[in-house]
Amino acid sequence: DAKTTQPNSMESNEEEPVHLPCNHSTISGTDYIHWYRQLPSQGPEYVIHGLTSNVNNRMASLAIAEDRKSSTLILHRATLRDAAVYYCILSLRTSGSRLTFGEGTQLTVNP
Amino acid sequence: DAGITQSPRYKITETGRQVTLMCHQTWSHSYMFWYRQDLGHGLRLIYYSAAADITDKGEVPDGYVVSRSKTENFPLTLESATRSQTSVYFCASTFVGGLNEQFFGPGTRLTVL
């Protein structure tokens, strides 16, 4: 399985944008880039995913490098409720494909 | 209640005992998964199921047994619990034809003494 590399931790201030990086230099052409987050004492929740083009949804934006070897999850205005561990995961889009979770990035949001 | 539920939420057991963790989803999702998360680490896949009566091993299946007689239920059994199985266990599900977005339950915190 292709691997992802994320910083262990990042800090942000409330109401400021946050850019969470992810490197995936061995990504294959059929891998989608998924982001999940895990709030304290909860199960992970889906945030966003993409293949080649940048993607936006109500939670976040995903910026994908042209060579697809890296991506950035963008939270436009961080809130205290965004404090969580963020996981960048490569997976096939096919239903039921496995998700391989790494260690993720612990995001701290300061008031 | 709609969604995915796990029971019990907390369980303490002793080494050598059999323990069954329950997972129930109301969406009729075809795919279901069991993960474990050790303190301070990411999730690891134990077993998964593509449909009723179809199961397959994940990354760390040793010491666990699963069954899936009904689409909505996916129990995980520790046949003889060991201390190394102390962990938080998450169940997840997803549906055919979707974006491979997995929906996770709240987790079961298991302590093996």
XYZ file of C-alpha atoms in Angstrom:
224
model
C 0.000 0.000 0.000
C 1.196 3.494 -0.797
C 2.192 5.377 2.314
C 1.452 8.894 3.504
C 3.589 11.172 5.658
C 2.080 13.830 7.900
C 3.492 16.065 10.622
C 2.821 14.708 14.099
C 1.254 17.921 15.328
C 0.232 21.416 14.299
C -1.195 24.436 16.068
C -3.545 27.094 14.907
C -5.469 30.020 16.303
C -9.212 30.147 16.301
C -10.805 31.739 13.211
C -7.567 31.500 11.229
C -7.029 29.199 8.240
C -5.216 25.916 8.758
C -3.220 24.069 6.119
C -2.556 20.423 6.948
C 0.043 18.862 4.621
C 0.352 15.278 3.465
C 3.080 13.701 1.356
C 2.342 10.617 -0.718
C 5.203 10.308 -3.181
C 4.407 6.670 -4.085
C 0.757 7.304 -4.942
C -0.566 5.263 -7.848
C -2.843 6.479 -10.604
C -5.884 4.748 -9.116
C -5.426 5.988 -5.546
C -7.849 8.527 -4.166
C -6.729 10.848 -1.389
C -9.060 10.649 1.599
C -9.055 12.745 4.747
C -10.686 11.670 7.961
C -10.592 13.297 11.358
C -11.025 11.904 14.836
C -12.356 14.131 17.567
C -11.395 13.229 21.145
C -13.056 10.020 22.364
C -14.935 9.523 19.094
C -14.656 7.379 16.003
C -13.138 8.856 12.856
C -15.345 10.830 10.504
C -14.975 11.439 6.790
C -13.872 14.942 5.815
C -13.163 15.019 2.098
C -11.560 13.095 -0.739
C -10.178 13.791 -4.216
C -8.330 12.282 -7.158
C -6.668 15.020 -9.200
C -8.624 18.239 -8.967
C -9.030 20.445 -5.939
C -12.218 19.732 -4.012
C -14.424 21.778 -1.725
C -17.203 20.790 0.628
C -18.896 22.286 3.640
C -16.187 21.084 5.987
C -12.961 21.789 4.143
C -11.032 22.121 0.904
C -8.525 19.701 -0.536
C -5.686 21.016 -2.657
C -3.848 18.353 -4.666
C -0.454 18.975 -6.216
C -0.225 18.665 -9.974
C 2.055 15.605 -9.697
C -0.263 14.194 -6.957
C 2.697 13.514 -4.680
C 1.326 15.777 -2.002
C -1.929 17.321 -0.874
C -3.142 19.869 1.654
C -6.308 19.867 3.701
C -7.501 23.416 4.255
C -9.784 24.447 7.080
C -10.781 27.972 6.158
C -11.606 29.218 9.651
C -10.548 26.942 12.457
C -12.829 26.606 15.442
C -12.181 24.946 18.779
C -14.346 22.049 17.575
C -11.827 21.375 14.793
C -9.244 20.212 17.321
C -8.734 16.580 16.321
C -6.360 14.085 14.758
C -6.454 14.395 10.974
C -5.628 11.365 8.856
C -4.554 11.458 5.221
C -5.262 8.092 3.588
C -4.779 6.683 0.108
C -7.441 4.287 -1.070
C -9.167 3.023 -4.136
C -12.569 4.589 -4.655
C -14.138 1.149 -4.994
C -16.769 0.543 -2.341
C -15.386 -1.368 0.582
C -11.751 -0.678 -0.216
C -9.531 -0.782 2.811
C -8.452 2.352 4.621
C -4.972 2.221 6.132
C -4.688 4.752 8.935
C -1.300 6.183 9.809
C -0.572 8.219 12.917
C -2.169 11.402 11.595
C -1.654 15.039 12.596
C -2.857 16.241 15.978
C -4.326 19.708 15.413
C -4.519 22.020 18.389
C -6.665 25.132 18.044
C -5.890 27.956 20.423
C -8.646 30.362 21.493
C -31.864 4.813 16.612
C -30.529 5.222 13.128
C -26.834 4.875 12.479
C -24.122 2.577 13.722
C -23.975 1.506 17.340
C -21.548 -0.541 19.386
C -22.026 -2.387 22.630
C -20.814 -2.436 25.251
C -19.123 0.956 25.275
C -16.777 -0.133 28.054
C -15.690 -3.619 29.053
C -13.208 -4.949 31.571
C -12.337 -8.629 31.398
C -9.648 -11.012 32.500
C -6.996 -12.829 30.543
C -8.309 -16.014 28.973
C -11.986 -15.060 28.936
C -14.066 -14.926 25.797
C -15.458 -11.505 24.924
C -17.864 -10.490 22.181
C -18.167 -6.925 20.955
C -21.332 -6.053 19.084
C -21.812 -3.764 16.113
C -25.190 -2.880 14.623
C -26.021 -0.575 11.718
C -29.428 0.507 10.501
C -28.452 1.626 6.989
C -28.296 -1.846 5.384
C -24.726 -1.098 4.318
C -23.075 -4.034 2.606
C -19.570 -3.487 3.946
C -18.630 -3.588 7.592
C -15.232 -3.304 9.282
C -13.586 -3.818 12.647
C -10.584 -1.727 13.672
C -8.542 -1.477 16.826
C -6.813 1.639 18.053
C -4.077 1.365 20.632
C -3.382 4.373 22.815
C -1.768 7.175 20.831
C -1.812 5.345 17.520
C -3.857 5.138 14.347
C -6.466 2.513 13.572
C -5.595 -0.968 12.337
C -8.004 -3.186 10.422
C -8.864 -6.496 12.093
C -11.554 -8.004 9.851
C -13.997 -6.818 7.259
C -17.091 -8.117 5.546
C -18.474 -7.421 2.091
C -21.909 -8.901 2.791
C -23.673 -11.381 5.036
C -21.650 -14.598 5.307
C -18.629 -13.034 3.560
C -15.720 -12.051 5.769
C -11.997 -11.558 5.277
C -8.919 -10.867 7.341
C -7.411 -7.455 7.730
C -4.021 -6.386 9.000
C -4.203 -7.837 12.550
C -6.704 -10.754 12.654
C -4.927 -13.126 15.057
C -6.896 -13.849 18.218
C -10.187 -12.570 16.777
C -13.190 -14.243 15.186
C -16.035 -12.589 13.289
C -19.342 -13.693 11.888
C -22.024 -11.980 9.863
C -25.280 -13.870 9.637
C -27.324 -10.708 9.134
C -26.437 -7.621 7.109
C -26.958 -5.270 10.044
C -24.825 -7.072 12.626
C -21.098 -7.758 12.707
C -19.936 -9.162 16.067
C -16.262 -9.450 16.949
C -15.200 -12.184 19.362
C -11.965 -12.438 21.280
C -11.796 -16.180 21.898
C -9.257 -15.999 24.727
C -8.494 -12.421 25.644
C -4.913 -11.326 26.205
C -3.535 -8.115 27.699
C -2.206 -7.091 24.308
C -5.808 -6.879 23.121
C -6.482 -3.978 25.468
C -7.540 -1.301 23.020
C -10.412 0.766 21.676
C -12.379 -1.093 19.034
C -14.225 0.709 16.270
C -16.784 -0.698 13.913
C -17.473 0.971 10.561
C -19.690 0.479 7.544
C -20.054 1.695 3.991
C -22.331 1.049 1.066
C -21.901 -0.225 -2.458
C -21.670 2.453 -5.107
C -20.607 5.197 -2.752
C -17.424 7.170 -2.391
C -15.911 4.591 -0.037
C -16.800 6.889 2.814
C -16.751 4.805 5.970
C -19.093 5.605 8.839
C -17.698 4.788 12.264
C -19.338 3.791 15.496
C -18.501 5.384 18.864
C -16.086 2.641 19.864
C -15.760 0.075 22.643
C -13.001 0.550 25.175
C -11.777 -2.908 26.200
C -9.411 -3.522 29.089
C -7.951 -6.989 29.616
C -6.489 -7.503 33.084
